[in-house]
Coordinates of C-alpha atoms in Angstrom, one line a residue:
X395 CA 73.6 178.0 80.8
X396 CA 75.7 177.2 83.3
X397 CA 76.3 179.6 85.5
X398 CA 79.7 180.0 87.3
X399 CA 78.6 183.2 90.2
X400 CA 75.0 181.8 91.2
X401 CA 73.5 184.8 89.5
X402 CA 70.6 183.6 88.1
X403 CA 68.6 186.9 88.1
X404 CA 68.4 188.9 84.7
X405 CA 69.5 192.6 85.9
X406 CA 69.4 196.2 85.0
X407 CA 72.6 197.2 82.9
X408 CA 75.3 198.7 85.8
X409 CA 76.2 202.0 85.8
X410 CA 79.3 202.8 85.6
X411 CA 81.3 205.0 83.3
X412 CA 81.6 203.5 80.4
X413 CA 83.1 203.3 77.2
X414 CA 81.0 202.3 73.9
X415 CA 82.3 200.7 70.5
X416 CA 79.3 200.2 68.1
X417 CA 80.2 196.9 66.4
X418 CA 78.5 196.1 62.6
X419 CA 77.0 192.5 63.7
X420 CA 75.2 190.0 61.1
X421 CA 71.2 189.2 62.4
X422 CA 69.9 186.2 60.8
X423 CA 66.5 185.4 62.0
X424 CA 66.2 181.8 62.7
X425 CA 63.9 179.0 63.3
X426 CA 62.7 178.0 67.1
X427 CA 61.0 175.4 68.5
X428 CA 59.0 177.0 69.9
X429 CA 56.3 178.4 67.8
X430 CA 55.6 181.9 69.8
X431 CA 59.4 182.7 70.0
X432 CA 60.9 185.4 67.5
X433 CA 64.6 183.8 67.7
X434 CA 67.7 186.0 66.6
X435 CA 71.5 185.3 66.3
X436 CA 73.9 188.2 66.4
X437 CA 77.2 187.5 65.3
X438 CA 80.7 189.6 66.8
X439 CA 83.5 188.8 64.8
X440 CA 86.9 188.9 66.0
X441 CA 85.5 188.2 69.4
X442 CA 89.0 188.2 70.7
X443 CA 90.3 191.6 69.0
X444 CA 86.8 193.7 70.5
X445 CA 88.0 196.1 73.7
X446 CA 88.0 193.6 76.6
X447 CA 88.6 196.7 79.2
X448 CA 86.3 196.7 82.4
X449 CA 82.8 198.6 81.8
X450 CA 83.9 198.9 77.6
X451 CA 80.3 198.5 76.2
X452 CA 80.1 196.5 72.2
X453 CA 76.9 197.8 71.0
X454 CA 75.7 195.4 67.9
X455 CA 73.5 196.7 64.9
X456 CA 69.8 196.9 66.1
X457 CA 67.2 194.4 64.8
X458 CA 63.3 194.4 64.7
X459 CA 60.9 192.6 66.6
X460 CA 57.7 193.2 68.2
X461 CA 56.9 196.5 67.1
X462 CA 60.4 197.8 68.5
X463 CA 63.9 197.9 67.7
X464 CA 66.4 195.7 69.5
X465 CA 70.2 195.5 70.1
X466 CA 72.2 193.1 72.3
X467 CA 75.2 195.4 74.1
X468 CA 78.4 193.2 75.6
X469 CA 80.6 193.8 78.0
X470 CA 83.7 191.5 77.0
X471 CA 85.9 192.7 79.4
X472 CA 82.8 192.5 82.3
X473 CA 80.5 195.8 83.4
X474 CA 80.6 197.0 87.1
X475 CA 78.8 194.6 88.6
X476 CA 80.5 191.5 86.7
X477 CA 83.1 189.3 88.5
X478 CA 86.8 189.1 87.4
X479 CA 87.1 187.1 83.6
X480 CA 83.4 187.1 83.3
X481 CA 81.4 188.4 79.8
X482 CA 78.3 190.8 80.6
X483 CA 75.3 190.5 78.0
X484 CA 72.2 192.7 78.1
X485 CA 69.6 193.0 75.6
X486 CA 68.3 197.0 75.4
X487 CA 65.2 197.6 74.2
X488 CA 66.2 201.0 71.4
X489 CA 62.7 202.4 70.5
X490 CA 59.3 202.5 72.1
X491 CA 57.6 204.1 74.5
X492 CA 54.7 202.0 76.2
X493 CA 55.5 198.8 79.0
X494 CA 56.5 195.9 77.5
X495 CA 56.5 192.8 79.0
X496 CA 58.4 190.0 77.5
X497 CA 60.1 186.7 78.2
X498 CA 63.4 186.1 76.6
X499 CA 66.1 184.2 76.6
X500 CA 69.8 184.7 75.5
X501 CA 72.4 182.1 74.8
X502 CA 75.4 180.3 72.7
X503 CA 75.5 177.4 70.4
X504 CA 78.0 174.5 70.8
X505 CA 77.8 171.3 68.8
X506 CA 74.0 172.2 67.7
X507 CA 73.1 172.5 71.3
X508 CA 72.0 176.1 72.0
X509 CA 72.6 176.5 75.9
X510 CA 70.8 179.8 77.3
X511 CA 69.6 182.1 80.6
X512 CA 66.1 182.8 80.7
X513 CA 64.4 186.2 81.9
X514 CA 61.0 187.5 82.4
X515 CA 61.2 191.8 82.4
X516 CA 59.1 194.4 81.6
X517 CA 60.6 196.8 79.5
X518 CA 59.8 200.4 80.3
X519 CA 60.7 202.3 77.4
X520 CA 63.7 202.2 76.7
X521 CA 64.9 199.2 79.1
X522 CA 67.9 197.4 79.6
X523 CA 68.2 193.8 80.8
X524 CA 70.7 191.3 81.1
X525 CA 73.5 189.2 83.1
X526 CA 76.7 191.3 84.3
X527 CA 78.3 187.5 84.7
X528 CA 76.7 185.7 82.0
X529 CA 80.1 183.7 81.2
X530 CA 83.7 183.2 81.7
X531 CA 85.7 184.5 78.6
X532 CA 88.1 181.4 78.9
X533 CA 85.0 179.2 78.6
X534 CA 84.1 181.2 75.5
X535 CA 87.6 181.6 73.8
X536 CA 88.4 178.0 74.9
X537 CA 92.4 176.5 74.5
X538 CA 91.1 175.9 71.0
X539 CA 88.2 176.5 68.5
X540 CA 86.5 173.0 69.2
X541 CA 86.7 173.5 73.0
X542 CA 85.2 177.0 72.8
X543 CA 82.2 178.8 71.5
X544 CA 84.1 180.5 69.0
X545 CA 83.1 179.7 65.2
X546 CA 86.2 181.4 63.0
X547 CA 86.8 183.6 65.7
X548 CA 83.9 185.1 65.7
X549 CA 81.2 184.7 68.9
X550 CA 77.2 184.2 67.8
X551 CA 74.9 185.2 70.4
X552 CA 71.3 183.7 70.3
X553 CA 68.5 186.3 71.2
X554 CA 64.8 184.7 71.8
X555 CA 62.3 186.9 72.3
X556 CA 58.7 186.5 73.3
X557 CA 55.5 188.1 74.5
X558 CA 54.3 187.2 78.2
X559 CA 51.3 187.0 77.5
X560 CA 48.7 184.4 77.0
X561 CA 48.3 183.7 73.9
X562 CA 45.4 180.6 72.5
X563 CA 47.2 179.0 70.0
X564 CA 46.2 178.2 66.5
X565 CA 43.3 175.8 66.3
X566 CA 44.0 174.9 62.4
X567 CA 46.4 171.9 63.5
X568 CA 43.8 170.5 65.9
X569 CA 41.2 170.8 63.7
X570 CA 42.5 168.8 61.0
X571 CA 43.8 165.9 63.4
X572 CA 40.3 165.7 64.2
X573 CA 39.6 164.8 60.6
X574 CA 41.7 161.3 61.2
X575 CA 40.1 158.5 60.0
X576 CA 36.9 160.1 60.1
X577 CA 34.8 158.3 57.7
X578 CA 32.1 161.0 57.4
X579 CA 34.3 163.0 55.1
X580 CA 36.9 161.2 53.7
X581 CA 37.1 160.9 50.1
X582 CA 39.7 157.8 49.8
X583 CA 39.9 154.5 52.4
X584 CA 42.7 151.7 52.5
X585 CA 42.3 148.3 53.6
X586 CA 45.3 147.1 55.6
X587 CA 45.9 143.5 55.6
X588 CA 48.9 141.5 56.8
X589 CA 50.2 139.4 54.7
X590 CA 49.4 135.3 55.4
X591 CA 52.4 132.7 54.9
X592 CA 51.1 129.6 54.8
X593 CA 47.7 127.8 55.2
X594 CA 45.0 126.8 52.5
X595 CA 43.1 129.7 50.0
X596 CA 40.4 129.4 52.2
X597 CA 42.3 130.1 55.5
X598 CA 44.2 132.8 54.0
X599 CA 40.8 134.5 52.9
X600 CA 39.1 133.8 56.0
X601 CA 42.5 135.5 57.9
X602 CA 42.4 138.7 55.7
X603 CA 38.9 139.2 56.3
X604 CA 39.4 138.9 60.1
X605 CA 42.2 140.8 59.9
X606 CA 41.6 143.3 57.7
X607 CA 41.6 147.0 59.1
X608 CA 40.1 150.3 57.3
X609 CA 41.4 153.4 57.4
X610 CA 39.9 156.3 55.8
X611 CA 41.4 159.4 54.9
X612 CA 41.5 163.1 52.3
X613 CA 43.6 163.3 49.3
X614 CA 44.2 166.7 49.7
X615 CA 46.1 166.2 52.6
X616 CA 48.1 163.2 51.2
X617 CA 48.5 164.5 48.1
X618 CA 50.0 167.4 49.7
X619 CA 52.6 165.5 52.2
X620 CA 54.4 163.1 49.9
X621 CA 54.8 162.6 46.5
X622 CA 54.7 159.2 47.2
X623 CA 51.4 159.1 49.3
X624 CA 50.0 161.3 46.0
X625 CA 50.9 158.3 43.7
X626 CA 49.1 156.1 45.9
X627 CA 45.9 158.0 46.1
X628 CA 46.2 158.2 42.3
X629 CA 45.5 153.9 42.4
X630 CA 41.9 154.9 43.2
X631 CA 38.7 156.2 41.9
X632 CA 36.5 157.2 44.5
X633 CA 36.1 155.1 47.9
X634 CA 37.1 151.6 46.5
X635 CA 39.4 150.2 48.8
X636 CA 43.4 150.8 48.4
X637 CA 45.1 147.3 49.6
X638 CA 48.1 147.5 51.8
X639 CA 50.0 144.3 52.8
X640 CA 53.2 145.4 53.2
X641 CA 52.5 147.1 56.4
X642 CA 51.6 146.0 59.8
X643 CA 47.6 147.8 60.2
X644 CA 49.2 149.8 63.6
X645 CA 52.0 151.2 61.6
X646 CA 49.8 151.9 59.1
X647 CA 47.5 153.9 61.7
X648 CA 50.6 155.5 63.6
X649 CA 51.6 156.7 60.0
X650 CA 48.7 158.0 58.9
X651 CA 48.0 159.6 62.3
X652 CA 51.5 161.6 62.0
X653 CA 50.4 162.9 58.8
X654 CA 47.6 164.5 60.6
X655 CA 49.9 166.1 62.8
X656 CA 49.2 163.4 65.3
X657 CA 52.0 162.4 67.7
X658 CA 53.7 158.9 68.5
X659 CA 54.1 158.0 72.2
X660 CA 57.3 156.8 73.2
X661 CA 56.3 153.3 74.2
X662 CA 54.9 152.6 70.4
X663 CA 58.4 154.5 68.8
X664 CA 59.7 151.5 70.9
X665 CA 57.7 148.9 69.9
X666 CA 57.3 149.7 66.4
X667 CA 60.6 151.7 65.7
X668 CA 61.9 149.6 62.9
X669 CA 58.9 149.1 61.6
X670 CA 58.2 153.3 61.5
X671 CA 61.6 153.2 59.2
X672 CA 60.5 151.1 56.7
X673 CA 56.7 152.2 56.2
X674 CA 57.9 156.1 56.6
X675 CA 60.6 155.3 54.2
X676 CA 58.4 153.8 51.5
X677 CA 55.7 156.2 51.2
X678 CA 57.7 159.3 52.1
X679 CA 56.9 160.4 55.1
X680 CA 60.5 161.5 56.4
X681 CA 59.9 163.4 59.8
X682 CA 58.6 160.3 60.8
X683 CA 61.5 158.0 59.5
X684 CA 63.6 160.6 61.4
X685 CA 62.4 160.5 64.6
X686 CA 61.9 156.7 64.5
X687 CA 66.0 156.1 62.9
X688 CA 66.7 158.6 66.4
X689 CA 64.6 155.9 68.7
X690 CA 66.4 152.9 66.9
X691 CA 70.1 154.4 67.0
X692 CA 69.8 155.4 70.3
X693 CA 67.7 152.0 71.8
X694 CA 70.3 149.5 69.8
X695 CA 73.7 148.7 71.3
X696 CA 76.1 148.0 68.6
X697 CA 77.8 144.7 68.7
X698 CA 80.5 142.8 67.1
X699 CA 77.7 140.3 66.0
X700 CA 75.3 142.7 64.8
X701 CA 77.2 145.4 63.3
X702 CA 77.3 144.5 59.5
X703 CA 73.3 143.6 60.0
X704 CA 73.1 147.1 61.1
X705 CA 75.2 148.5 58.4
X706 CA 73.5 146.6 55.5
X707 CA 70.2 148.1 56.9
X708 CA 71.5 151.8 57.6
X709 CA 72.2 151.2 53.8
X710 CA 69.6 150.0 52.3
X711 CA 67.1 152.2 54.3
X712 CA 69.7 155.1 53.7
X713 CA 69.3 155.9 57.4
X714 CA 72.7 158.4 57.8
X715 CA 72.3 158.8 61.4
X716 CA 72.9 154.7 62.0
X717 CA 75.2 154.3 59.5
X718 CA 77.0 157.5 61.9
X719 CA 76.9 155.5 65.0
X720 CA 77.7 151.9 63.5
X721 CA 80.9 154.1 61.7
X722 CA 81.6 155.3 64.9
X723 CA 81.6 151.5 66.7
X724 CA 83.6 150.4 63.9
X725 CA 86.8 152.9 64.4
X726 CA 86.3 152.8 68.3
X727 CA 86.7 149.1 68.4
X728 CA 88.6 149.1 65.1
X729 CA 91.0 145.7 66.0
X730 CA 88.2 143.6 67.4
X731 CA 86.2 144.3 63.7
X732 CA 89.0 143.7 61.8
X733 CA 89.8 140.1 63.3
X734 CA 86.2 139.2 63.6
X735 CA 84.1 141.1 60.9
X736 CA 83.7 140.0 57.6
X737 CA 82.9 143.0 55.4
X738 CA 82.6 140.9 52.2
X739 CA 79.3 142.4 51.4
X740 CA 79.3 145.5 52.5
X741 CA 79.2 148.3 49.1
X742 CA 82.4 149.9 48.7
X743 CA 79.9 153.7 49.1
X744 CA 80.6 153.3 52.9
X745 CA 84.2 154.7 52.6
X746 CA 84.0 158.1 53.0
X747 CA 80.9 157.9 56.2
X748 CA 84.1 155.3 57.6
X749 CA 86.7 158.1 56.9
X750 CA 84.3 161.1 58.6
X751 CA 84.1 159.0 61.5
X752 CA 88.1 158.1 61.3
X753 CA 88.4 162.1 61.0
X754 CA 86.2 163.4 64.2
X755 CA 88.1 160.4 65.8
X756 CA 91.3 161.6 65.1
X757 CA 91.5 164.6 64.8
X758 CA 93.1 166.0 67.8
X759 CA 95.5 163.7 67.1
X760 CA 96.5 165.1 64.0
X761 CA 95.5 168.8 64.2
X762 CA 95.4 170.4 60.5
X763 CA 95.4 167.3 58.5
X764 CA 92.2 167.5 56.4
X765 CA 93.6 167.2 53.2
X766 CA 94.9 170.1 50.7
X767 CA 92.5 170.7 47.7
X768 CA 89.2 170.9 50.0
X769 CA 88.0 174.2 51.2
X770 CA 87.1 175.7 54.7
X771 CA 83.5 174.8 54.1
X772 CA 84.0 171.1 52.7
X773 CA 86.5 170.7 55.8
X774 CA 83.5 171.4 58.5
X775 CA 80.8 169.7 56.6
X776 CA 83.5 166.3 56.3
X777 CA 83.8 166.3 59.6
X778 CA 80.2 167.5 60.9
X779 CA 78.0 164.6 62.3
X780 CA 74.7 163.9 60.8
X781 CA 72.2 165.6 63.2
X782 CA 74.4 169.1 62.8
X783 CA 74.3 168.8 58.9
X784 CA 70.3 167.7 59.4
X785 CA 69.8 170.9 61.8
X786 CA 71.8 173.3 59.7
X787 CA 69.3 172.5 56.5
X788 CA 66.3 172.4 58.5
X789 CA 67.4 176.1 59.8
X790 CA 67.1 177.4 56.0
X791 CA 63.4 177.4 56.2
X792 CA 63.7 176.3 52.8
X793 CA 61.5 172.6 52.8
X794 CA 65.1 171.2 51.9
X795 CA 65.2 167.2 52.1
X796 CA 67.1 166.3 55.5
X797 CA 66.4 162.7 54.6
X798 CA 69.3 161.2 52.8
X799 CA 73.0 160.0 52.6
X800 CA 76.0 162.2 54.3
X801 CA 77.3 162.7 51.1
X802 CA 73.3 164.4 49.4
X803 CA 73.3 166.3 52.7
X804 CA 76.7 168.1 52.1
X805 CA 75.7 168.8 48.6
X806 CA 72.1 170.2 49.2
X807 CA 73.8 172.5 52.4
X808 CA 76.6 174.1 49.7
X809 CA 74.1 174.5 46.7
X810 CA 71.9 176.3 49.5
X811 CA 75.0 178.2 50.9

């Protein structure tokens, strides 16, 4: 986070006389990236109405986590060691009675970005640590809510909280990369051949045998990934051969790998990014088709002369997050398109991902005109872009699809709301 006083250093909760106002908070446990991290949000609402008086202490309800009881206490009018306009945040260890050393982080969320300070404590008992200036209250409140990090007035605060300790991680996700391709004990093989164009039978068979490639692999896993990778195990008895033509034999491997738990480097996801789409598309493996429609959106400048090709394919492929950034070429260069573009073949199903991207465009310009039937929640999800909607389902824990149109996405986040 950035940090307006240069101080960096987590610190001991001042002590002044203060004033305390326990504050009923909402704790959602939530998903990190990081595997050893137990990550909480705290939600204040009314951020703006809580007492904003020098060294007035918001305590918020107390959550659970590592054998001990947690709360996170805020100083919205600043503590005794916090500079003029700044927040103070400290996270106070309730219960326990043994050392505890931890690393942890707190933070706020803008735009899907969670921006946070970092500490490394031991907490003696009950401990308190924290920042008397961890951030201006104008920054926070903002001149409006989308310049701000207020969400309906209310302020979420992102705990993480982990043990500094070493810790060996699991093994199990090693141990079954290791079983890649490893023809000892696979139980199913395909036979990956590019397909020929032109040439005589005989050149064509002599091609496919010189270019075939094998790669064996476990139904259980397969079976297990995709419902489309199940089918295709399903088109063999024992180890005869499944024939692949439709797919380049790296793309295969890379794709095959990744179901392993493998990962791609960045100089094949260049290389092969389109390619990734296409094979992860049609046999359903859709973290990969993800990460590869990321590497293509954001290695592909959008041009005049390419921006229907693009479109047609974001279509066909239903790859939301290009069809999002060729939207969002198309209303940033909106007169050039229209006296140059043809969109004779585009589908008329592109109107309402061209109106999202006319909305977030616009909308500062016309503050409040989002239409009159639609509710609070249909108005933010309208207007979100893809990779929020895509986050905000992945952070249900739920195995919802994230793969799909902008339209599907909206409708799986309210039937999950």
């Amino acid at each position: 986070m950035d940090d307006n006083n240069n101080d960096d250093a987590a610190l001991p909760a001042g002590g002044g006389e203060e004033q305390r106002t326990f504050v009923e908070t909402k704790i959602e446990r939530t998903k990190s990236k990081n595997p050893k991290e137990r990550l909480f949000s705290i939600t204040f609402d009314n951020f703006e109405e809580l007492p904003s008086a020098k060294d007035h202490e918001i305590e918020s309800s107390t959550f659970s986590c590592l054998g001990s009881q947690w709360q996170i206490n805020m100083y919205p009018g600043g503590e005794t060691k916090s500079f003029s306009e700044m927040v103070a945040v400290f996270l106070e260890r309730c219960s326990g009675d043994s050392e505890l050393a931890i690393k942890y982080s707190i933070g706020l969320s803008k735009d899907g970005e969670r921006i946070s300070r970092q500490g490394e404590n031991v907490f003696d008992g009950s401990d308190i640590w924290g920042w008397s200036n961890f951030y201006s209250r104008s920054e926070i409140i903002g001149d409006d809510e989308e310049d701000g990090y207020l969400v309906n007035w209310a302020l979420t605060i992102h705990v993480g909280i982990e043990l500094d300790e070493f810790i060996p991680m699991n093994p199990a996700s090693s141990i079954i990369l290791k079983l890649f391709n490893d023809e000892n004990s696979a139980d199913i093989v395909f036979e990956i051949c590019e397909q020929q164009k032109s040439g005589s039978e005989s050149d064509r068979k002599r091609a496919k045998t010189s270019a075939a490639k094998l790669y064996y692999a476990h139904r259980l896993i397969l079976q297990h990934y995709s419902a489309e990778l199940s089918a295709l195990c399903a088109t063999s008895d024992g180890m005869t051969p499944i024939i692949i033509i439709d797919v380049k034999p790296e793309v295969f491997r890379h794709l095959l790998y990744y179901v392993y738990g493998g990962e791609i480097s960045d100089e094949d996801f260049a290389v092969h990014e389109k390619d990734f789409i296409n094979a992860a598309d049609k046999y359903g493996v859709t973290n990969l088709k993800l990460e590869a429609e990321v590497w293509y959106v954001n290695n592909t400048e959008i041009t005049i002369d390419n921006v229907i090709d693009n479109l047609l394919y974001a279509d066909a492929m239903n790859c939301a997050l290009l069809k999002e950034s060729v939207m969002d070429f198309i209303v940033e260069n909106k007169e050039e398109v229209m006296q140059r573009v043809s969109f004779q073949d585009v589908p008329g199903d592109v109107c309402k991902d061209l109106l999202a991207a006319m909305s977030r465009h616009y909308e500062k310009d016309s503050p409040g005109d989002d239409g009159e039937n639609e509710t609070d929640v249909e108005k933010t999800y309208s207007k979100m872009r893809i990779r929020d909607l895509r986050q905000k389902l992945d952070a249900k824990g739920l195995g919802l699809d994230i793969d799909g149109s902008r339209e599907a996405l909206i409708a799986n986040l309210k039937q999950h709301s």
